[in-house]
mmCIF file of N, CA and C in Angstrom:
data_model
loop_
_atom_site.group_PDB
_atom_site.id
_atom_site.type_symbol
_atom_site.label_atom_id
_atom_site.label_comp_id
_atom_site.label_asym_id
_atom_site.label_seq_id
_atom_site.Cartn_x
_atom_site.Cartn_y
_atom_site.Cartn_z
ATOM 1 N N MET A 1 22.977 -3.658 -5.125
ATOM 2 C CA MET A 1 21.626 -4.150 -5.366
ATOM 3 C C MET A 1 20.893 -3.101 -6.201
ATOM 4 N N PRO A 2 20.141 -3.548 -7.211
ATOM 5 C CA PRO A 2 19.371 -2.587 -8.011
ATOM 6 C C PRO A 2 18.350 -1.841 -7.143
ATOM 7 N N ALA A 3 18.152 -0.588 -7.489
ATOM 8 C CA ALA A 3 17.218 0.254 -6.732
ATOM 9 C C ALA A 3 15.823 -0.356 -6.688
ATOM 10 N N GLU A 4 15.411 -0.992 -7.770
ATOM 11 C CA GLU A 4 14.066 -1.582 -7.817
ATOM 12 C C GLU A 4 13.887 -2.640 -6.728
ATOM 13 N N LEU A 5 14.944 -3.398 -6.449
ATOM 14 C CA LEU A 5 14.847 -4.405 -5.386
ATOM 15 C C LEU A 5 14.839 -3.761 -4.005
ATOM 16 N N THR A 6 15.588 -2.705 -3.837
ATOM 17 C CA THR A 6 15.553 -1.962 -2.576
ATOM 18 C C THR A 6 14.152 -1.410 -2.339
ATOM 19 N N VAL A 7 13.567 -0.852 -3.384
ATOM 20 C CA VAL A 7 12.224 -0.271 -3.271
ATOM 21 C C VAL A 7 11.199 -1.340 -2.936
ATOM 22 N N ILE A 8 11.282 -2.500 -3.568
ATOM 23 C CA ILE A 8 10.272 -3.525 -3.280
ATOM 24 C C ILE A 8 10.454 -4.073 -1.873
ATOM 25 N N ALA A 9 11.695 -4.131 -1.388
ATOM 26 C CA ALA A 9 11.911 -4.545 0.012
ATOM 27 C C ALA A 9 11.307 -3.512 0.963
ATOM 28 N N LEU A 10 11.525 -2.237 0.679
ATOM 29 C CA LEU A 10 10.907 -1.188 1.496
ATOM 30 C C LEU A 10 9.384 -1.214 1.369
ATOM 31 N N GLY A 11 8.909 -1.595 0.183
ATOM 32 C CA GLY A 11 7.467 -1.767 0.002
ATOM 33 C C GLY A 11 6.911 -2.861 0.892
ATOM 34 N N GLY A 12 7.719 -3.889 1.152
ATOM 35 C CA GLY A 12 7.320 -4.935 2.094
ATOM 36 C C GLY A 12 7.191 -4.392 3.508
ATOM 37 N N LEU A 13 8.123 -3.521 3.888
ATOM 38 C CA LEU A 13 8.011 -2.877 5.203
ATOM 39 C C LEU A 13 6.780 -1.986 5.275
ATOM 40 N N LEU A 14 6.487 -1.297 4.172
ATOM 41 C CA LEU A 14 5.285 -0.464 4.145
ATOM 42 C C LEU A 14 4.025 -1.315 4.288
ATOM 43 N N LEU A 15 4.056 -2.521 3.745
ATOM 44 C CA LEU A 15 2.928 -3.439 3.936
ATOM 45 C C LEU A 15 2.717 -3.721 5.417
ATOM 46 N N LEU A 16 3.798 -3.940 6.142
ATOM 47 C CA LEU A 16 3.674 -4.171 7.586
ATOM 48 C C LEU A 16 3.091 -2.952 8.296
ATOM 49 N N VAL A 17 3.476 -1.765 7.881
ATOM 50 C CA VAL A 17 2.895 -0.546 8.465
ATOM 51 C C VAL A 17 1.398 -0.518 8.220
ATOM 52 N N HIS A 18 0.979 -0.845 7.016
ATOM 53 C CA HIS A 18 -0.455 -0.893 6.694
ATOM 54 C C HIS A 18 -1.175 -1.910 7.574
ATOM 55 N N ILE A 19 -0.621 -3.099 7.657
ATOM 56 C CA ILE A 19 -1.270 -4.169 8.424
ATOM 57 C C ILE A 19 -1.380 -3.794 9.899
ATOM 58 N N PHE A 20 -0.259 -3.349 10.483
ATOM 59 C CA PHE A 20 -0.260 -3.068 11.919
ATOM 60 C C PHE A 20 -1.088 -1.832 12.273
ATOM 61 N N SER A 21 -1.092 -0.823 11.410
ATOM 62 C CA SER A 21 -1.907 0.361 11.727
ATOM 63 C C SER A 21 -3.392 0.015 11.643
ATOM 64 N N ALA A 22 -3.791 -0.728 10.617
ATOM 65 C CA ALA A 22 -5.196 -1.122 10.506
ATOM 66 C C ALA A 22 -5.606 -2.018 11.668
ATOM 67 N N THR A 23 -4.774 -2.991 11.999
ATOM 68 C CA THR A 23 -5.095 -3.905 13.090
ATOM 69 C C THR A 23 -5.113 -3.193 14.431
ATOM 70 N N HIS A 24 -4.225 -2.243 14.624
ATOM 71 C CA HIS A 24 -4.203 -1.475 15.879
ATOM 72 C C HIS A 24 -5.544 -0.775 16.113
ATOM 73 N N TYR A 25 -6.039 -0.110 15.078
ATOM 74 C CA TYR A 25 -7.300 0.618 15.254
ATOM 75 C C TYR A 25 -8.507 -0.314 15.314
ATOM 76 N N LYS A 26 -8.440 -1.445 14.641
ATOM 77 C CA LYS A 26 -9.506 -2.438 14.786
ATOM 78 C C LYS A 26 -9.522 -2.974 16.216
ATOM 79 N N THR A 27 -8.341 -3.250 16.767
ATOM 80 C CA THR A 27 -8.243 -3.764 18.135
ATOM 81 C C THR A 27 -8.734 -2.722 19.134
ATOM 82 N N LYS A 28 -8.431 -1.457 18.892
ATOM 83 C CA LYS A 28 -8.944 -0.401 19.773
ATOM 84 C C LYS A 28 -10.471 -0.403 19.786
ATOM 85 N N GLN A 29 -11.075 -0.694 18.639
ATOM 86 C CA GLN A 29 -12.527 -0.694 18.554
ATOM 87 C C GLN A 29 -13.126 -1.990 19.091
ATOM 88 N N TYR A 30 -12.586 -3.124 18.695
ATOM 89 C CA TYR A 30 -13.202 -4.414 19.020
ATOM 90 C C TYR A 30 -12.634 -5.076 20.269
ATOM 91 N N GLY A 31 -11.452 -4.679 20.694
ATOM 92 C CA GLY A 31 -10.866 -5.233 21.913
ATOM 93 C C GLY A 31 -9.822 -6.300 21.654
ATOM 94 N N LEU A 32 -9.037 -6.540 22.688
ATOM 95 C CA LEU A 32 -7.936 -7.499 22.605
ATOM 96 C C LEU A 32 -8.447 -8.929 22.425
ATOM 97 N N ASP A 33 -9.601 -9.256 23.022
ATOM 98 C CA ASP A 33 -10.146 -10.607 22.845
ATOM 99 C C ASP A 33 -10.458 -10.873 21.375
ATOM 100 N N TRP A 34 -10.986 -9.868 20.688
ATOM 101 C CA TRP A 34 -11.237 -10.011 19.249
ATOM 102 C C TRP A 34 -9.920 -10.268 18.514
ATOM 103 N N ASN A 35 -8.905 -9.471 18.837
ATOM 104 C CA ASN A 35 -7.621 -9.579 18.154
ATOM 105 C C ASN A 35 -7.007 -10.954 18.351
ATOM 106 N N MET A 36 -7.126 -11.499 19.542
ATOM 107 C CA MET A 36 -6.487 -12.777 19.850
ATOM 108 C C MET A 36 -7.416 -13.965 19.613
ATOM 109 N N GLY A 37 -8.639 -13.699 19.188
ATOM 110 C CA GLY A 37 -9.604 -14.766 18.968
ATOM 111 C C GLY A 37 -9.672 -15.193 17.515
ATOM 112 N N ALA A 38 -10.652 -16.024 17.229
ATOM 113 C CA ALA A 38 -10.834 -16.559 15.882
ATOM 114 C C ALA A 38 -11.507 -15.559 14.943
ATOM 115 N N ARG A 39 -12.109 -14.520 15.503
ATOM 116 C CA ARG A 39 -12.771 -13.451 14.732
ATOM 117 C C ARG A 39 -13.932 -13.988 13.898
ATOM 118 N N ASP A 40 -14.631 -14.967 14.446
ATOM 119 C CA ASP A 40 -15.751 -15.576 13.748
ATOM 120 C C ASP A 40 -17.045 -14.785 13.898
ATOM 121 N N GLU A 41 -17.158 -14.047 14.984
ATOM 122 C CA GLU A 41 -18.422 -13.374 15.274
ATOM 123 C C GLU A 41 -18.608 -12.140 14.386
ATOM 124 N N ASP A 42 -19.876 -11.813 14.150
ATOM 125 C CA ASP A 42 -20.203 -10.588 13.425
ATOM 126 C C ASP A 42 -19.942 -9.402 14.345
ATOM 127 N N LYS A 43 -19.361 -8.357 13.801
ATOM 128 C CA LYS A 43 -19.065 -7.158 14.578
ATOM 129 C C LYS A 43 -19.728 -5.960 13.912
ATOM 130 N N GLN A 44 -19.871 -4.911 14.703
ATOM 131 C CA GLN A 44 -20.393 -3.660 14.146
ATOM 132 C C GLN A 44 -19.404 -3.135 13.107
ATOM 133 N N PRO A 45 -19.869 -2.315 12.173
ATOM 134 C CA PRO A 45 -18.957 -1.760 11.172
ATOM 135 C C PRO A 45 -17.819 -0.989 11.844
ATOM 136 N N LEU A 46 -16.683 -0.963 11.157
ATOM 137 C CA LEU A 46 -15.528 -0.241 11.687
ATOM 138 C C LEU A 46 -15.827 1.240 11.800
ATOM 139 N N ASN A 47 -15.230 1.867 12.811
ATOM 140 C CA ASN A 47 -15.388 3.315 12.929
ATOM 141 C C ASN A 47 -14.632 3.998 11.794
ATOM 142 N N GLU A 48 -14.711 5.308 11.740
ATOM 143 C CA GLU A 48 -14.168 6.071 10.614
ATOM 144 C C GLU A 48 -12.674 5.810 10.380
ATOM 145 N N ILE A 49 -11.874 5.947 11.410
ATOM 146 C CA ILE A 49 -10.422 5.799 11.262
ATOM 147 C C ILE A 49 -10.047 4.349 10.952
ATOM 148 N N ALA A 50 -10.582 3.415 11.711
ATOM 149 C CA ALA A 50 -10.273 2.005 11.470
ATOM 150 C C ALA A 50 -10.711 1.593 10.065
ATOM 151 N N GLY A 51 -11.847 2.091 9.633
ATOM 152 C CA GLY A 51 -12.337 1.781 8.294
ATOM 153 C C GLY A 51 -11.417 2.323 7.210
ATOM 154 N N ARG A 52 -10.972 3.561 7.385
ATOM 155 C CA ARG A 52 -10.049 4.143 6.399
ATOM 156 C C ARG A 52 -8.749 3.359 6.318
ATOM 157 N N LEU A 53 -8.193 3.031 7.484
ATOM 158 C CA LEU A 53 -6.926 2.299 7.489
ATOM 159 C C LEU A 53 -7.091 0.900 6.901
ATOM 160 N N ASP A 54 -8.234 0.272 7.138
ATOM 161 C CA ASP A 54 -8.488 -1.043 6.568
ATOM 162 C C ASP A 54 -8.630 -0.945 5.050
ATOM 163 N N ARG A 55 -9.312 0.087 4.575
ATOM 164 C CA ARG A 55 -9.450 0.273 3.125
ATOM 165 C C ARG A 55 -8.109 0.626 2.482
ATOM 166 N N ALA A 56 -7.299 1.431 3.159
ATOM 167 C CA ALA A 56 -5.970 1.768 2.636
ATOM 168 C C ALA A 56 -5.109 0.510 2.536
ATOM 169 N N ARG A 57 -5.192 -0.345 3.550
ATOM 170 C CA ARG A 57 -4.460 -1.612 3.520
ATOM 171 C C ARG A 57 -4.918 -2.457 2.342
ATOM 172 N N GLY A 58 -6.217 -2.543 2.159
ATOM 173 C CA GLY A 58 -6.756 -3.313 1.042
ATOM 174 C C GLY A 58 -6.308 -2.760 -0.300
ATOM 175 N N ASN A 59 -6.299 -1.440 -0.423
ATOM 176 C CA ASN A 59 -5.852 -0.818 -1.661
ATOM 177 C C ASN A 59 -4.386 -1.144 -1.927
ATOM 178 N N TYR A 60 -3.575 -1.064 -0.891
ATOM 179 C CA TYR A 60 -2.156 -1.367 -1.056
ATOM 180 C C TYR A 60 -1.969 -2.828 -1.480
ATOM 181 N N LEU A 61 -2.733 -3.718 -0.865
ATOM 182 C CA LEU A 61 -2.639 -5.136 -1.221
ATOM 183 C C LEU A 61 -3.090 -5.404 -2.653
ATOM 184 N N GLU A 62 -3.972 -4.563 -3.180
ATOM 185 C CA GLU A 62 -4.415 -4.723 -4.566
ATOM 186 C C GLU A 62 -3.323 -4.336 -5.559
ATOM 187 N N THR A 63 -2.500 -3.358 -5.207
ATOM 188 C CA THR A 63 -1.500 -2.868 -6.153
ATOM 189 C C THR A 63 -0.095 -3.415 -5.904
ATOM 190 N N LEU A 64 0.166 -3.943 -4.719
ATOM 191 C CA LEU A 64 1.495 -4.472 -4.419
ATOM 192 C C LEU A 64 1.922 -5.588 -5.372
ATOM 193 N N PRO A 65 1.048 -6.529 -5.747
ATOM 194 C CA PRO A 65 1.493 -7.560 -6.696
ATOM 195 C C PRO A 65 1.950 -6.966 -8.033
ATOM 196 N N LEU A 66 1.298 -5.918 -8.480
ATOM 197 C CA LEU A 66 1.714 -5.241 -9.703
ATOM 198 C C LEU A 66 3.116 -4.666 -9.548
ATOM 199 N N ALA A 67 3.385 -4.066 -8.395
ATOM 200 C CA ALA A 67 4.725 -3.525 -8.123
ATOM 201 C C ALA A 67 5.761 -4.642 -8.102
ATOM 202 N N ILE A 68 5.434 -5.752 -7.479
ATOM 203 C CA ILE A 68 6.366 -6.878 -7.414
ATOM 204 C C ILE A 68 6.683 -7.384 -8.819
ATOM 205 N N ILE A 69 5.659 -7.563 -9.624
ATOM 206 C CA ILE A 69 5.845 -8.043 -10.995
ATOM 207 C C ILE A 69 6.709 -7.069 -11.793
ATOM 208 N N ALA A 70 6.351 -5.796 -11.723
ATOM 209 C CA ALA A 70 7.058 -4.796 -12.533
ATOM 210 C C ALA A 70 8.500 -4.600 -12.069
ATOM 211 N N LEU A 71 8.692 -4.384 -10.786
ATOM 212 C CA LEU A 71 10.012 -4.022 -10.286
ATOM 213 C C LEU A 71 10.990 -5.190 -10.305
ATOM 214 N N ILE A 72 10.523 -6.348 -9.896
ATOM 215 C CA ILE A 72 11.410 -7.518 -9.965
ATOM 216 C C ILE A 72 11.583 -7.949 -11.416
ATOM 217 N N GLY A 73 10.519 -7.805 -12.193
ATOM 218 C CA GLY A 73 10.566 -8.188 -13.605
ATOM 219 C C GLY A 73 11.641 -7.464 -14.391
ATOM 220 N N VAL A 74 11.746 -6.133 -14.208
ATOM 221 C CA VAL A 74 12.759 -5.406 -14.985
ATOM 222 C C VAL A 74 14.173 -5.790 -14.553
ATOM 223 N N VAL A 75 14.336 -6.136 -13.285
ATOM 224 C CA VAL A 75 15.665 -6.558 -12.817
ATOM 225 C C VAL A 75 16.009 -7.922 -13.412
ATOM 226 N N VAL A 76 15.093 -8.872 -13.309
ATOM 227 C CA VAL A 76 15.342 -10.221 -13.814
ATOM 228 C C VAL A 76 15.560 -10.205 -15.334
ATOM 229 N N ALA A 77 14.808 -9.361 -16.033
ATOM 230 C CA ALA A 77 14.919 -9.293 -17.491
ATOM 231 C C ALA A 77 16.125 -8.474 -17.950
ATOM 232 N N GLY A 78 16.838 -7.876 -17.010
ATOM 233 C CA GLY A 78 17.982 -7.060 -17.374
ATOM 234 C C GLY A 78 17.602 -5.752 -18.035
ATOM 235 N N LYS A 79 16.413 -5.252 -17.731
ATOM 236 C CA LYS A 79 15.921 -4.019 -18.352
ATOM 237 C C LYS A 79 15.878 -2.850 -17.376
ATOM 238 N N SER A 80 16.504 -3.010 -16.240
ATOM 239 C CA SER A 80 16.548 -1.955 -15.233
ATOM 240 C C SER A 80 17.374 -0.783 -15.757
ATOM 241 N N THR A 81 16.847 0.427 -15.598
ATOM 242 C CA THR A 81 17.541 1.637 -16.031
ATOM 243 C C THR A 81 17.416 2.693 -14.934
ATOM 244 N N ASP A 82 18.075 3.808 -15.150
ATOM 245 C CA ASP A 82 17.913 4.920 -14.214
ATOM 246 C C ASP A 82 16.447 5.348 -14.141
ATOM 247 N N LEU A 83 15.755 5.306 -15.270
ATOM 248 C CA LEU A 83 14.347 5.729 -15.277
ATOM 249 C C LEU A 83 13.438 4.730 -14.560
ATOM 250 N N THR A 84 13.721 3.436 -14.683
ATOM 251 C CA THR A 84 12.896 2.472 -13.933
ATOM 252 C C THR A 84 13.172 2.604 -12.443
ATOM 253 N N ALA A 85 14.415 2.930 -12.082
ATOM 254 C CA ALA A 85 14.732 3.157 -10.668
ATOM 255 C C ALA A 85 13.992 4.391 -10.147
ATOM 256 N N ILE A 86 13.986 5.459 -10.944
ATOM 257 C CA ILE A 86 13.254 6.663 -10.536
ATOM 258 C C ILE A 86 11.770 6.354 -10.397
ATOM 259 N N ALA A 87 11.222 5.619 -11.356
ATOM 260 C CA ALA A 87 9.801 5.252 -11.291
ATOM 261 C C ALA A 87 9.514 4.420 -10.045
ATOM 262 N N ALA A 88 10.425 3.538 -9.696
ATOM 263 C CA ALA A 88 10.249 2.727 -8.485
ATOM 264 C C ALA A 88 10.180 3.620 -7.253
ATOM 265 N N TRP A 89 11.107 4.573 -7.155
ATOM 266 C CA TRP A 89 11.097 5.492 -6.011
ATOM 267 C C TRP A 89 9.860 6.371 -5.999
ATOM 268 N N VAL A 90 9.396 6.772 -7.185
ATOM 269 C CA VAL A 90 8.155 7.564 -7.263
ATOM 270 C C VAL A 90 6.986 6.740 -6.748
ATOM 271 N N TRP A 91 6.928 5.466 -7.161
ATOM 272 C CA TRP A 91 5.854 4.596 -6.673
ATOM 273 C C TRP A 91 5.872 4.523 -5.156
ATOM 274 N N LEU A 92 7.046 4.241 -4.593
ATOM 275 C CA LEU A 92 7.135 4.100 -3.142
ATOM 276 C C LEU A 92 6.811 5.416 -2.442
ATOM 277 N N GLY A 93 7.338 6.509 -2.957
ATOM 278 C CA GLY A 93 7.050 7.811 -2.351
ATOM 279 C C GLY A 93 5.569 8.126 -2.363
ATOM 280 N N ALA A 94 4.925 7.850 -3.493
ATOM 281 C CA ALA A 94 3.485 8.108 -3.581
ATOM 282 C C ALA A 94 2.712 7.215 -2.611
ATOM 283 N N ARG A 95 3.129 5.964 -2.479
ATOM 284 C CA ARG A 95 2.433 5.075 -1.557
ATOM 285 C C ARG A 95 2.662 5.484 -0.108
ATOM 286 N N LEU A 96 3.834 6.040 0.175
ATOM 287 C CA LEU A 96 4.091 6.555 1.528
ATOM 288 C C LEU A 96 3.207 7.753 1.844
ATOM 289 N N VAL A 97 2.973 8.600 0.867
ATOM 290 C CA VAL A 97 2.121 9.774 1.051
ATOM 291 C C VAL A 97 0.649 9.377 1.114
ATOM 292 N N TYR A 98 0.281 8.346 0.361
ATOM 293 C CA TYR A 98 -1.111 7.897 0.275
ATOM 294 C C TYR A 98 -1.687 7.499 1.632
ATOM 295 N N LEU A 99 -0.913 6.757 2.414
ATOM 296 C CA LEU A 99 -1.437 6.246 3.685
ATOM 297 C C LEU A 99 -1.879 7.358 4.629
ATOM 298 N N PRO A 100 -1.062 8.359 4.935
ATOM 299 C CA PRO A 100 -1.553 9.408 5.842
ATOM 300 C C PRO A 100 -2.684 10.240 5.238
ATOM 301 N N LEU A 101 -2.695 10.379 3.918
ATOM 302 C CA LEU A 101 -3.801 11.107 3.289
ATOM 303 C C LEU A 101 -5.113 10.353 3.488
ATOM 304 N N TYR A 102 -5.080 9.038 3.295
ATOM 305 C CA TYR A 102 -6.289 8.235 3.498
ATOM 306 C C TYR A 102 -6.666 8.235 4.974
ATOM 307 N N TRP A 103 -5.688 8.082 5.839
ATOM 308 C CA TRP A 103 -5.902 8.081 7.286
ATOM 309 C C TRP A 103 -6.615 9.358 7.711
ATOM 310 N N ALA A 104 -6.181 10.491 7.172
ATOM 311 C CA ALA A 104 -6.762 11.784 7.530
ATOM 312 C C ALA A 104 -8.070 12.075 6.805
ATOM 313 N N GLY A 105 -8.436 11.250 5.859
ATOM 314 C CA GLY A 105 -9.690 11.453 5.139
ATOM 315 C C GLY A 105 -9.619 12.552 4.101
ATOM 316 N N VAL A 106 -8.439 12.782 3.531
ATOM 317 C CA VAL A 106 -8.272 13.831 2.522
ATOM 318 C C VAL A 106 -8.783 13.309 1.186
ATOM 319 N N PRO A 107 -9.849 13.916 0.656
ATOM 320 C CA PRO A 107 -10.368 13.450 -0.631
ATOM 321 C C PRO A 107 -9.570 14.030 -1.796
ATOM 322 N N LYS A 108 -9.791 13.529 -2.949
ATOM 323 C CA LYS A 108 -9.236 13.956 -4.231
ATOM 324 C C LYS A 108 -7.710 13.887 -4.280
ATOM 325 N N VAL A 109 -7.017 14.607 -3.406
ATOM 326 C CA VAL A 109 -5.554 14.588 -3.423
ATOM 327 C C VAL A 109 -5.068 13.150 -3.272
ATOM 328 N N ARG A 110 -5.728 12.404 -2.399
ATOM 329 C CA ARG A 110 -5.377 11.001 -2.191
ATOM 330 C C ARG A 110 -5.470 10.234 -3.511
ATOM 331 N N THR A 111 -6.496 10.505 -4.289
ATOM 332 C CA THR A 111 -6.682 9.824 -5.565
ATOM 333 C C THR A 111 -5.600 10.232 -6.562
ATOM 334 N N TYR A 112 -5.231 11.488 -6.564
ATOM 335 C CA TYR A 112 -4.148 11.936 -7.453
ATOM 336 C C TYR A 112 -2.830 11.261 -7.087
ATOM 337 N N VAL A 113 -2.572 11.147 -5.813
ATOM 338 C CA VAL A 113 -1.346 10.485 -5.355
ATOM 339 C C VAL A 113 -1.360 9.013 -5.765
ATOM 340 N N TRP A 114 -2.508 8.369 -5.628
ATOM 341 C CA TRP A 114 -2.641 6.975 -6.066
ATOM 342 C C TRP A 114 -2.367 6.878 -7.570
ATOM 343 N N ALA A 115 -2.895 7.829 -8.340
ATOM 344 C CA ALA A 115 -2.691 7.821 -9.790
ATOM 345 C C ALA A 115 -1.209 7.963 -10.147
ATOM 346 N N VAL A 116 -0.495 8.798 -9.424
ATOM 347 C CA VAL A 116 0.948 8.933 -9.646
ATOM 348 C C VAL A 116 1.646 7.601 -9.414
ATOM 349 N N SER A 117 1.267 6.910 -8.336
ATOM 350 C CA SER A 117 1.892 5.615 -8.051
ATOM 351 C C SER A 117 1.586 4.613 -9.157
ATOM 352 N N LEU A 118 0.370 4.625 -9.661
ATOM 353 C CA LEU A 118 -0.004 3.705 -10.733
ATOM 354 C C LEU A 118 0.739 4.030 -12.026
ATOM 355 N N LEU A 119 0.827 5.299 -12.361
ATOM 356 C CA LEU A 119 1.550 5.682 -13.576
ATOM 357 C C LEU A 119 3.014 5.260 -13.509
ATOM 358 N N ALA A 120 3.622 5.381 -12.336
ATOM 359 C CA ALA A 120 5.011 4.946 -12.174
ATOM 360 C C ALA A 120 5.137 3.452 -12.452
ATOM 361 N N LEU A 121 4.193 2.664 -11.936
ATOM 362 C CA LEU A 121 4.239 1.220 -12.179
ATOM 363 C C LEU A 121 3.950 0.885 -13.637
ATOM 364 N N LEU A 122 3.043 1.615 -14.245
ATOM 365 C CA LEU A 122 2.736 1.369 -15.659
ATOM 366 C C LEU A 122 3.952 1.658 -16.535
ATOM 367 N N TYR A 123 4.715 2.678 -16.171
ATOM 368 C CA TYR A 123 5.945 2.951 -16.905
ATOM 369 C C TYR A 123 6.892 1.752 -16.824
ATOM 370 N N VAL A 124 7.097 1.247 -15.628
ATOM 371 C CA VAL A 124 8.011 0.110 -15.450
ATOM 372 C C VAL A 124 7.480 -1.115 -16.195
ATOM 373 N N LEU A 125 6.181 -1.347 -16.133
ATOM 374 C CA LEU A 125 5.603 -2.470 -16.892
ATOM 375 C C LEU A 125 5.819 -2.296 -18.386
ATOM 376 N N GLY A 126 5.685 -1.056 -18.849
ATOM 377 C CA GLY A 126 5.931 -0.780 -20.263
ATOM 378 C C GLY A 126 7.365 -1.120 -20.657
ATOM 379 N N VAL A 127 8.314 -0.744 -19.820
ATOM 380 C CA VAL A 127 9.717 -1.090 -20.087
ATOM 381 C C VAL A 127 9.886 -2.604 -20.086
ATOM 382 N N LEU A 128 9.257 -3.262 -19.129
ATOM 383 C CA LEU A 128 9.370 -4.717 -19.055
ATOM 384 C C LEU A 128 8.810 -5.392 -20.310
ATOM 385 N N LEU A 129 7.674 -4.925 -20.785
ATOM 386 C CA LEU A 129 7.016 -5.566 -21.928
ATOM 387 C C LEU A 129 7.579 -5.117 -23.277
ATOM 388 N N LEU A 130 7.931 -3.856 -23.374
ATOM 389 C CA LEU A 130 8.292 -3.290 -24.682
ATOM 390 C C LEU A 130 9.772 -2.961 -24.828
ATOM 391 N N GLY A 131 10.491 -3.018 -23.723
ATOM 392 C CA GLY A 131 11.915 -2.845 -23.776
ATOM 393 C C GLY A 131 12.426 -1.477 -23.630
#
């Protein structure tokens, strides 16, 4: 299996980590009834940790479609190379580092790590579009 497909599958698992960690801390704040209910009622703003994890999840969801397009795209187009595989692993590695940095509230470094992940995806998109 091409490395890009392995990375996107692992990226799917990372999505589950984002979802479950954010939901865990929301449930700790709002309670099990909230978690198992319709969630229609207005609630107080999320506390610091739950808010960070929810924002990290949202950020990941914003960039995951780009990763799916780029990584699956180069495989389907037959443009997968050692460099696109490396870029895929760089993207995943950066996204793995991003979550605990955001969770811990580390400023600036978190943004640099996000930028590395984006540059890796832009490289793969460039290969997909320009060959």
